[in-house]
Amino acid sequence: MKKISIALLLFISLTLMAQSQINNSIEITVDANKVTHQMKGGIGASWHALIHDIPLENDKYDYPVRHINPRGSAYAGNPPISDTAAWNQLYHHAKWLGLDFVRVEIDMRMYEPEKNVFDWKNDEMQALYRILDWCETNHADVFLQQMWGHVAWNAHTGVHPLLSSPKSVDDFANGIATLLKYLTETRKYTCIKYFCMVNEPPGGPWGYWWSAGSQVGPSITDAWKKLNETFNKQGIKIPLSGPDWVSLPPCEPEKMNFEKYLGSFDIHSYFGLYNKNNGEKIIGDWVAFAKSKNKPFFISEIGNMDLGWGTDNSGPKSFNSSLSNASDVAMGMNLGVDGFNRWSFTNRGDMDGQWQLVKTYDLKTKTYTKEVTIENEAYYGFAMLTRFMGKYASVLDLKTVQNLDGLVMTAYKNRDGHISILMVNNRQEPINVTIAIDNEDKNHTFHFYQVTEALLKSELFQLNPVKSYKNSGKLKNINLPAESISILTTNGLKNVDVGVIE
């Protein structure tokens, strides 16, 4: 009996192991000629030009700012303007990552501190020019974002200027138009592709930076209407984007009587898309609505605060955050999202969490660093999304008869013909993948790149191919370790190469 029991146990064990291998294996087919969606943007990260911390002086206002840090971390992440060497390092990292859809943040105070008084020479405007210069030189598209007005001259009585909607939408629109004419006509920037007039106004699950307090002022629709009219009158061709609601707001067309004034739609998500029960539906609804209006749809800020945030919380730069962002981007691409923007490229890291991809600030000494260094888990995790994808990539048809919870995949083709397949394994066990690539040259070589938390703990890590496959009809035995981000691509970039933007 004892021998029978041991034999039986061994049989059961081997059966379970075999079953586990079957359960964790998947075959997928990618059609290189079947495009499901061509993106109107790309993937990038927020890069703010704002520099100064400003006293709140709440005692002056009936409707004061109630947060300790009401601007979040939308300022103070870049090296000092005088440190040209550090800025050049920053440029290198942006190029290595291949950031091609950059959300650049400003406020009205930095260019029009007083009514009809424009300042084009201050240090924040100099920071803006540096960012736009890099985007122009490298052909990255800019989503220019005015975060808030923050000007007392156009704020409602008793409302803190940081929170106030404009008292005069005519002055508001004229100021923005003057800025854009200066940037596009005087400084000749062609990289600015969209303009958003306010960050996260009320309308979604919550909103903050657009209030008249207890007064009745112009509505946000009035402002979009006036801005649209002013742009048309002055020949400004940059489309307006909105509503910029947060966080993962449902698509409710009945709230958007302003949509006819917009050239694109954008929202923010800070609690993950893939791991939310309704995330896929919400994004699908927004994509469908945008398509019905023949306009692009962007997720213009993406992150996951469920993994930590606030002060110097390290959650936003963790590998778990990279997994979440990669899963969200892959799912969003499959649904038809046109572009994504991670919060954020530079960040001081001591305001609302450590969101930075690169480190420019020392938290212990509270000083800027002379060397711009990388945050391995955030930097390389995000590189898997940005480094191989050029702007306006085409999402390809990807099919499988199986469904493994925790595995998120997408495939895309750049305009130069390079094909990539992004695979994110959120599971606690490895997955074995077989990929058939239809309508693709059998002689092409696919290069395999992979990151895990353990790999990125090493300061010596470099993002080089770990394996190569000849396309012989099926690419077999592709191993995705537990909790990993992998990409299979015809673009064999070495670590010394810069990323793809065009």
Coordinates of C-alpha atoms in Angstrom, one line a residue:
M1 CA 0.0 0.0 0.0
K2 CA 2.8 2.4 0.8
K3 CA 4.4 1.9 -2.6
I4 CA 1.1 2.4 -4.3
S5 CA 0.6 5.6 -2.3
I6 CA 4.0 7.0 -3.3
A7 CA 3.5 6.1 -6.9
L8 CA 0.1 7.7 -6.9
L9 CA 1.5 10.8 -5.3
L10 CA 4.3 11.0 -7.9
F11 CA 1.7 10.6 -10.7
I12 CA -0.4 13.3 -9.3
S13 CA 2.6 15.6 -8.9
L14 CA 3.8 15.0 -12.5
T15 CA 0.2 15.5 -13.8
L16 CA -0.1 18.8 -11.9
M17 CA 3.2 20.0 -13.2
A18 CA 2.3 19.2 -16.8
Q19 CA -1.1 20.8 -16.3
S20 CA 0.6 23.9 -14.9
Q21 CA 2.8 24.1 -18.0
I22 CA -0.2 23.8 -20.3
N23 CA -2.1 26.4 -18.3
N24 CA 0.8 28.8 -18.5
S25 CA 1.4 28.4 -22.2
I26 CA -0.1 30.5 -24.9
E27 CA 0.0 30.8 -28.7
I28 CA -0.7 34.1 -30.4
T29 CA -0.9 35.3 -34.0
V30 CA 0.0 38.7 -35.2
D31 CA -1.0 39.9 -38.7
A32 CA 1.7 42.4 -39.8
N33 CA -0.6 43.7 -42.6
K34 CA -3.8 44.1 -40.5
V35 CA -3.8 47.5 -38.8
T36 CA -6.6 48.0 -36.2
H37 CA -5.7 51.6 -35.3
Q38 CA -3.0 54.2 -36.2
M39 CA -2.1 56.4 -33.3
K40 CA -2.3 60.1 -33.7
G41 CA 0.4 60.7 -31.1
G42 CA 2.9 58.5 -29.2
I43 CA 4.2 57.8 -25.8
G44 CA 6.0 60.4 -23.6
A45 CA 6.2 61.9 -20.2
S46 CA 5.3 65.2 -18.6
W47 CA 8.1 67.8 -18.6
H48 CA 7.2 71.0 -16.8
A49 CA 8.8 74.4 -17.2
L50 CA 7.6 75.8 -13.9
I51 CA 10.4 76.5 -11.4
H52 CA 9.3 78.6 -8.4
D53 CA 7.6 77.7 -5.2
I54 CA 5.2 80.4 -4.4
P55 CA 3.7 81.3 -0.9
L56 CA 0.1 80.5 -0.7
E57 CA -1.0 83.5 1.5
N58 CA -4.3 81.8 2.2
D59 CA -5.2 84.5 4.8
K60 CA -6.0 86.9 1.9
Y61 CA -8.7 84.7 0.4
D62 CA -12.3 83.7 1.2
Y63 CA -11.8 80.7 -1.0
P64 CA -8.3 79.5 -0.2
V65 CA -6.1 76.7 -1.3
R66 CA -6.7 73.8 1.2
H67 CA -3.9 71.5 0.2
I68 CA -0.4 71.6 1.6
N69 CA 1.0 71.4 -1.9
P70 CA -1.8 72.5 -4.3
R71 CA 0.3 72.4 -7.4
G72 CA 1.3 68.8 -6.8
S73 CA 4.8 68.3 -8.3
A74 CA 4.2 70.2 -11.5
Y75 CA 7.3 72.4 -10.8
A76 CA 10.9 72.4 -9.7
G77 CA 12.1 69.1 -11.2
N78 CA 14.6 70.4 -13.8
P79 CA 18.2 71.3 -13.2
P80 CA 18.9 75.0 -12.6
I81 CA 18.9 77.0 -15.8
S82 CA 22.6 77.9 -15.2
D83 CA 23.6 74.2 -15.3
T84 CA 24.0 73.6 -19.0
A85 CA 25.9 70.4 -18.4
A86 CA 23.0 68.9 -16.4
W87 CA 20.5 70.0 -19.1
N88 CA 22.5 68.3 -21.8
Q89 CA 22.4 65.1 -19.7
L90 CA 18.6 65.5 -19.4
Y91 CA 18.4 65.9 -23.2
H92 CA 20.4 62.6 -23.7
H93 CA 18.0 60.7 -21.5
A94 CA 14.9 62.1 -23.3
K95 CA 16.5 61.0 -26.6
W96 CA 17.6 57.6 -25.3
L97 CA 14.1 56.9 -24.1
G98 CA 12.7 58.0 -27.4
L99 CA 10.0 60.4 -25.9
D100 CA 7.9 61.4 -28.8
F101 CA 4.7 62.8 -27.3
V102 CA 5.7 65.2 -24.5
R103 CA 3.3 67.1 -22.3
V104 CA 4.9 70.4 -21.5
E105 CA 3.5 72.3 -18.5
I106 CA 3.3 76.1 -18.0
D107 CA 1.0 78.5 -16.2
M108 CA -0.2 82.0 -17.2
R109 CA 1.7 83.8 -14.5
M110 CA 5.0 82.9 -16.1
Y111 CA 4.3 84.7 -19.4
E112 CA 1.6 87.3 -18.5
P113 CA 2.1 88.2 -14.8
E114 CA 0.0 91.4 -15.3
K115 CA -2.7 92.2 -17.8
N116 CA -1.2 92.8 -21.2
V117 CA 2.3 92.7 -19.7
F118 CA 4.2 89.8 -21.2
D119 CA 7.5 88.6 -20.0
W120 CA 9.5 86.4 -22.5
K121 CA 12.8 86.5 -20.7
N122 CA 12.3 85.1 -17.1
D123 CA 13.9 81.9 -16.0
E124 CA 10.7 79.8 -16.4
M125 CA 10.3 81.0 -20.0
Q126 CA 14.0 80.0 -20.5
A127 CA 13.2 76.6 -19.2
L128 CA 10.2 76.4 -21.6
Y129 CA 12.5 77.3 -24.5
R130 CA 15.0 74.6 -23.5
I131 CA 12.3 71.9 -23.5
L132 CA 10.7 73.1 -26.7
D133 CA 14.2 73.3 -28.4
W134 CA 14.8 69.7 -27.6
C135 CA 11.3 68.7 -28.9
E136 CA 11.8 70.7 -32.1
T137 CA 15.2 69.3 -32.8
N138 CA 14.2 65.7 -32.2
H139 CA 10.8 66.0 -33.9
A140 CA 8.8 65.1 -30.7
D141 CA 5.2 66.3 -30.7
V142 CA 4.3 68.7 -27.8
F143 CA 1.0 68.6 -25.9
L144 CA 1.3 72.1 -24.4
Q145 CA -0.6 72.2 -21.1
Q146 CA -1.5 75.4 -19.2
M147 CA -1.9 74.0 -15.7
W148 CA -3.7 77.1 -14.2
G149 CA -3.8 80.8 -14.5
H150 CA -2.3 81.8 -11.1
V151 CA -2.7 85.5 -11.9
A152 CA -4.4 87.8 -9.5
W153 CA -5.3 90.3 -12.2
N154 CA -7.8 87.8 -13.8
A155 CA -9.0 86.0 -10.6
H156 CA -12.4 86.2 -9.0
T157 CA -12.6 88.3 -5.9
G158 CA -11.8 86.2 -2.8
V159 CA -10.7 83.2 -4.8
H160 CA -7.0 82.1 -4.6
P161 CA -5.5 82.8 -8.1
L162 CA -4.2 79.3 -8.3
L163 CA -7.8 77.9 -8.1
S164 CA -9.6 80.7 -9.9
S165 CA -11.2 80.4 -13.3
P166 CA -10.7 83.5 -15.4
K167 CA -12.8 86.5 -14.5
S168 CA -12.5 87.7 -18.1
V169 CA -12.5 85.0 -20.8
D170 CA -11.6 87.7 -23.3
D171 CA -8.4 88.5 -21.5
F172 CA -7.7 84.8 -20.8
A173 CA -8.0 83.9 -24.5
N174 CA -6.0 87.0 -25.7
G175 CA -3.2 86.1 -23.3
I176 CA -3.0 82.5 -24.5
A177 CA -3.2 83.5 -28.2
T178 CA -0.3 86.0 -27.6
L179 CA 1.8 83.3 -26.1
L180 CA 1.2 80.8 -29.0
K181 CA 1.8 83.5 -31.6
Y182 CA 5.1 84.3 -30.0
L183 CA 6.1 80.7 -29.7
T184 CA 5.1 79.7 -33.3
E185 CA 5.8 82.9 -35.2
T186 CA 8.6 84.7 -33.4
R187 CA 10.5 81.6 -32.1
K188 CA 9.3 79.4 -35.0
Y189 CA 8.4 76.3 -33.0
T190 CA 6.5 73.8 -35.1
C191 CA 6.4 71.0 -32.5
I192 CA 3.4 72.2 -30.6
K193 CA 0.5 70.0 -31.8
Y194 CA -2.2 70.5 -29.1
F195 CA -3.0 73.0 -26.4
C196 CA -4.9 72.4 -23.2
M197 CA -6.1 75.4 -21.3
V198 CA -6.5 74.0 -17.7
N199 CA -5.4 71.0 -15.7
E200 CA -8.0 68.7 -14.2
P201 CA -11.0 71.1 -13.9
P202 CA -14.2 69.9 -12.2
G203 CA -16.3 67.5 -14.3
G204 CA -14.8 64.1 -13.7
P205 CA -14.8 62.2 -10.4
W206 CA -13.1 65.3 -8.9
G207 CA -11.5 68.5 -10.1
Y208 CA -9.7 71.4 -8.5
W209 CA -8.2 74.2 -10.6
W210 CA -11.2 76.0 -12.1
S211 CA -13.5 77.8 -9.6
A212 CA -15.4 81.1 -9.2
G213 CA -15.9 80.5 -5.5
S214 CA -19.3 81.7 -4.3
Q215 CA -19.6 84.0 -7.4
V216 CA -21.1 83.4 -10.8
G217 CA -18.5 83.6 -13.5
P218 CA -18.0 82.5 -17.0
S219 CA -18.3 78.8 -17.5
I220 CA -15.6 76.5 -18.7
T221 CA -17.6 76.2 -22.0
D222 CA -17.5 80.0 -22.3
A223 CA -13.7 79.8 -22.0
W224 CA -13.3 77.1 -24.6
K225 CA -15.7 78.9 -27.0
K226 CA -13.8 82.2 -26.7
L227 CA -10.5 80.5 -27.0
N228 CA -11.7 78.7 -30.2
E229 CA -13.0 81.9 -31.6
T230 CA -9.8 83.8 -30.8
F231 CA -7.6 81.1 -32.4
N232 CA -9.7 81.1 -35.5
K233 CA -9.6 84.9 -35.7
Q234 CA -5.8 85.1 -35.3
G235 CA -5.0 82.1 -37.6
I236 CA -3.7 79.8 -34.8
K237 CA -4.0 76.3 -36.2
I238 CA -3.2 74.4 -32.9
P239 CA -6.2 72.4 -31.8
L240 CA -7.6 72.6 -28.3
S241 CA -7.7 69.5 -26.2
G242 CA -10.0 68.7 -23.2
P243 CA -11.7 68.1 -20.9
D244 CA -8.5 66.9 -19.0
W245 CA -10.7 65.4 -16.3
V246 CA -9.3 63.1 -13.6
S247 CA -9.2 60.3 -12.5
L248 CA -10.4 57.7 -15.1
P249 CA -13.7 59.7 -15.5
P250 CA -16.6 58.0 -17.3
C251 CA -17.4 59.3 -20.8
E252 CA -20.5 61.3 -20.4
P253 CA -21.3 63.3 -23.6
E254 CA -24.2 65.0 -21.9
K255 CA -21.6 67.0 -19.8
M256 CA -19.6 68.0 -22.8
N257 CA -21.5 70.8 -24.5
F258 CA -18.0 72.2 -25.2
E259 CA -16.9 69.3 -27.4
K260 CA -17.4 71.2 -30.7
Y261 CA -14.7 73.6 -29.7
L262 CA -12.1 70.8 -29.1
G263 CA -9.8 69.2 -31.6
S264 CA -9.0 66.3 -29.4
F265 CA -10.1 64.7 -26.1
D266 CA -7.9 63.8 -23.2
I267 CA -8.3 62.5 -19.6
H268 CA -6.1 61.4 -16.7
S269 CA -5.9 58.1 -14.9
Y270 CA -4.2 57.6 -11.6
F271 CA -5.5 54.3 -10.3
G272 CA -4.6 51.9 -13.1
L273 CA -6.7 50.9 -16.1
Y274 CA -5.9 47.3 -16.4
N275 CA -6.5 46.4 -12.8
K276 CA -9.8 48.2 -12.5
N277 CA -13.0 46.3 -13.3
N278 CA -14.4 49.2 -15.3
G279 CA -11.2 50.5 -16.8
E280 CA -11.5 48.8 -20.1
K281 CA -15.1 49.9 -20.6
I282 CA -14.4 53.5 -19.6
I283 CA -11.5 53.8 -22.1
G284 CA -13.5 52.0 -24.7
D285 CA -16.3 54.5 -24.3
W286 CA -14.0 57.4 -24.7
V287 CA -12.3 56.0 -27.8
A288 CA -15.7 55.3 -29.4
F289 CA -16.9 58.8 -28.6
A290 CA -13.7 60.4 -30.0
K291 CA -14.0 58.3 -33.1
S292 CA -17.6 59.3 -33.6
K293 CA -16.4 63.0 -33.6
N294 CA -13.3 62.1 -35.8
K295 CA -11.0 63.4 -33.1
P296 CA -7.9 61.8 -31.3
F297 CA -8.2 60.6 -27.7
F298 CA -5.2 60.8 -25.3
I299 CA -4.5 59.7 -21.8
S300 CA -2.5 62.8 -21.0
E301 CA -1.4 61.7 -17.5
I302 CA -1.1 58.1 -16.5
G303 CA 0.1 56.6 -13.2
N304 CA -1.1 54.4 -10.4
M305 CA -1.5 56.0 -6.9
D306 CA -2.8 52.7 -5.5
L307 CA 0.9 51.7 -5.4
G308 CA 1.8 54.7 -3.3
W309 CA 2.0 58.5 -3.5
G310 CA 2.5 61.6 -1.4
T311 CA 5.6 63.4 -0.1
D312 CA 8.6 61.2 -0.9
N313 CA 6.8 57.9 -1.3
S314 CA 8.8 55.7 -3.6
G315 CA 5.8 53.8 -5.0
P316 CA 5.6 55.8 -8.3
K317 CA 9.1 54.8 -9.3
S318 CA 8.8 51.2 -8.3
F319 CA 8.8 48.2 -10.7
N320 CA 5.2 47.5 -9.8
S321 CA 4.4 50.9 -11.1
S322 CA 6.2 50.1 -14.3
L323 CA 4.2 46.9 -14.6
S324 CA 1.0 48.8 -14.1
N325 CA 1.9 51.5 -16.7
A326 CA 2.9 48.9 -19.2
S327 CA -0.3 47.0 -18.8
D328 CA -2.4 50.1 -19.1
V329 CA -0.6 51.3 -22.3
A330 CA -0.9 47.8 -23.9
M331 CA -4.5 47.6 -23.1
G332 CA -5.1 51.2 -24.2
M333 CA -3.4 50.7 -27.5
N334 CA -5.5 47.7 -28.3
L335 CA -8.6 49.8 -27.5
G336 CA -7.6 52.6 -29.8
V337 CA -6.0 55.3 -27.6
D338 CA -3.9 57.7 -29.6
G339 CA -1.2 58.7 -27.1
F340 CA -0.1 58.4 -23.5
N341 CA 1.9 60.6 -21.2
R342 CA 3.4 59.4 -18.0
W343 CA 3.7 61.6 -14.9
S344 CA 6.5 62.5 -15.1
F345 CA 10.0 62.8 -16.7
T346 CA 11.6 65.1 -14.2
N347 CA 10.3 65.5 -10.6
R348 CA 11.9 66.6 -7.4
G349 CA 10.4 63.6 -5.7
D350 CA 9.5 65.1 -2.3
M351 CA 6.1 66.7 -3.0
D352 CA 3.5 64.0 -4.0
G353 CA 5.7 61.0 -4.5
Q354 CA 8.8 60.0 -6.5
W355 CA 7.4 60.1 -10.0
Q356 CA 10.7 60.9 -11.7
L357 CA 12.3 58.8 -14.4
V358 CA 15.6 60.6 -13.9
K359 CA 17.0 61.9 -10.7
T360 CA 17.9 65.6 -10.7
Y361 CA 17.4 66.4 -7.0
D362 CA 18.9 64.9 -3.8
L363 CA 16.2 64.3 -1.2
K364 CA 18.6 64.3 1.7
T365 CA 20.5 67.5 1.1
K366 CA 17.5 69.2 -0.7
T367 CA 19.9 70.3 -3.5
Y368 CA 20.0 69.7 -7.3
T369 CA 22.5 67.2 -8.4
K370 CA 25.4 67.9 -10.8
E371 CA 24.8 64.5 -12.5
V372 CA 21.5 63.4 -13.8
T373 CA 21.1 59.8 -13.0
I374 CA 18.4 57.2 -13.8
E375 CA 15.8 55.6 -11.5
N376 CA 16.4 52.1 -12.8
E377 CA 13.0 50.5 -12.2
A378 CA 11.0 53.4 -13.6
Y379 CA 13.4 54.4 -16.4
Y380 CA 14.0 50.9 -18.0
G381 CA 10.4 49.9 -17.3
F382 CA 9.1 52.9 -19.2
A383 CA 11.8 52.5 -21.9
M384 CA 10.2 49.2 -22.9
L385 CA 7.2 51.3 -24.0
T386 CA 8.9 54.3 -25.5
R387 CA 12.3 53.2 -26.8
F388 CA 11.2 51.1 -29.8
M389 CA 8.0 52.9 -30.7
G390 CA 8.0 55.9 -33.1
K391 CA 5.2 58.4 -33.1
Y392 CA 2.1 57.6 -35.2
A393 CA 2.7 53.8 -34.9
S394 CA 0.1 51.4 -36.2
V395 CA -1.5 48.9 -33.8
L396 CA -1.6 45.4 -35.4
D397 CA -4.2 42.7 -35.1
L398 CA -3.2 40.2 -32.3
K399 CA -5.3 37.1 -31.7
T400 CA -5.2 34.1 -29.3
V401 CA -7.6 31.4 -28.6
Q402 CA -6.5 31.3 -24.9
N403 CA -6.9 33.8 -22.2
L404 CA -4.4 34.0 -19.4
D405 CA -5.4 36.4 -16.6
G406 CA -2.5 38.8 -15.9
L407 CA -1.0 38.7 -19.4
V408 CA -1.4 41.9 -21.5
M409 CA -0.1 42.1 -25.0
T410 CA -0.1 44.4 -28.0
A411 CA 1.7 44.6 -31.3
Y412 CA 2.6 47.6 -33.4
K413 CA 4.4 48.7 -36.6
N414 CA 6.4 51.9 -36.9
R415 CA 6.2 53.9 -40.0
D416 CA 9.7 52.6 -41.1
G417 CA 8.2 49.0 -41.0
H418 CA 9.8 47.8 -37.8
I419 CA 7.4 45.5 -35.9
S420 CA 7.3 45.0 -32.1
I421 CA 5.2 42.8 -29.8
L422 CA 4.9 44.1 -26.2
M423 CA 4.1 41.4 -23.5
V424 CA 3.4 42.2 -19.9
N425 CA 3.2 39.3 -17.4
N426 CA 1.6 40.3 -14.2
R427 CA 1.3 36.7 -13.0
Q428 CA 3.3 35.1 -10.2
E429 CA 4.5 32.4 -12.5
P430 CA 6.3 32.3 -15.8
I431 CA 4.5 32.0 -19.2
N432 CA 5.7 30.2 -22.3
V433 CA 4.7 32.0 -25.5
T434 CA 4.6 30.9 -29.2
I435 CA 4.1 33.6 -31.7
A436 CA 3.1 33.2 -35.4
I437 CA 3.6 36.4 -37.4
D438 CA 1.6 36.4 -40.6
N439 CA 2.5 38.5 -43.6
E440 CA 6.0 39.3 -42.4
D441 CA 9.3 38.6 -44.1
K442 CA 10.5 35.1 -43.0
N443 CA 14.1 36.3 -43.2
H444 CA 13.7 39.0 -40.6
T445 CA 15.3 38.6 -37.2
F446 CA 13.3 39.4 -34.0
H447 CA 15.3 40.7 -31.0
F448 CA 14.1 39.9 -27.5
Y449 CA 14.4 42.4 -24.6
Q450 CA 13.2 41.8 -21.0
V451 CA 13.1 43.6 -17.7
T452 CA 12.2 42.3 -14.2
E453 CA 12.5 43.9 -10.8
A454 CA 15.5 41.6 -10.0
L455 CA 17.3 42.5 -13.2
L456 CA 16.8 46.3 -12.6
K457 CA 18.2 46.1 -9.0
S458 CA 21.6 45.9 -10.6
E459 CA 23.3 49.3 -11.4
L460 CA 25.1 47.5 -14.2
F461 CA 22.0 46.6 -16.1
Q462 CA 21.9 47.5 -19.8
L463 CA 19.0 47.2 -22.2
N464 CA 20.5 44.9 -24.8
P465 CA 18.8 42.0 -26.6
V466 CA 18.9 38.8 -24.5
K467 CA 18.1 36.5 -27.4
S468 CA 17.3 36.7 -31.2
Y469 CA 14.9 34.6 -33.2
K470 CA 14.7 34.1 -37.0
N471 CA 11.1 34.4 -38.2
S472 CA 10.6 30.9 -39.5
G473 CA 6.8 31.0 -39.3
K474 CA 6.6 30.5 -35.6
L475 CA 8.7 31.9 -32.8
K476 CA 8.7 29.3 -30.1
N477 CA 9.7 29.0 -26.4
I478 CA 9.6 32.7 -25.6
N479 CA 9.7 32.7 -21.8
L480 CA 8.1 35.5 -19.9
P481 CA 9.2 35.4 -16.2
A482 CA 6.8 36.2 -13.4
E483 CA 6.1 39.9 -13.2
S484 CA 8.1 41.0 -16.3
I485 CA 7.9 43.3 -19.2
S486 CA 9.2 41.8 -22.5
I487 CA 9.3 43.1 -26.1
L488 CA 10.1 41.2 -29.3
T489 CA 11.1 43.5 -32.1
T490 CA 12.8 43.7 -35.5
N491 CA 14.5 46.8 -34.2
G492 CA 17.7 45.6 -32.7
L493 CA 18.7 48.6 -30.6
K494 CA 21.8 48.3 -28.5
N495 CA 22.1 50.1 -25.1
V496 CA 24.4 52.7 -26.7
D497 CA 21.8 53.6 -29.3
V498 CA 19.2 56.4 -28.9
G499 CA 15.5 55.5 -28.9
V500 CA 13.0 55.8 -31.8
I501 CA 11.1 59.0 -32.2
E502 CA 10.2 59.3 -35.9

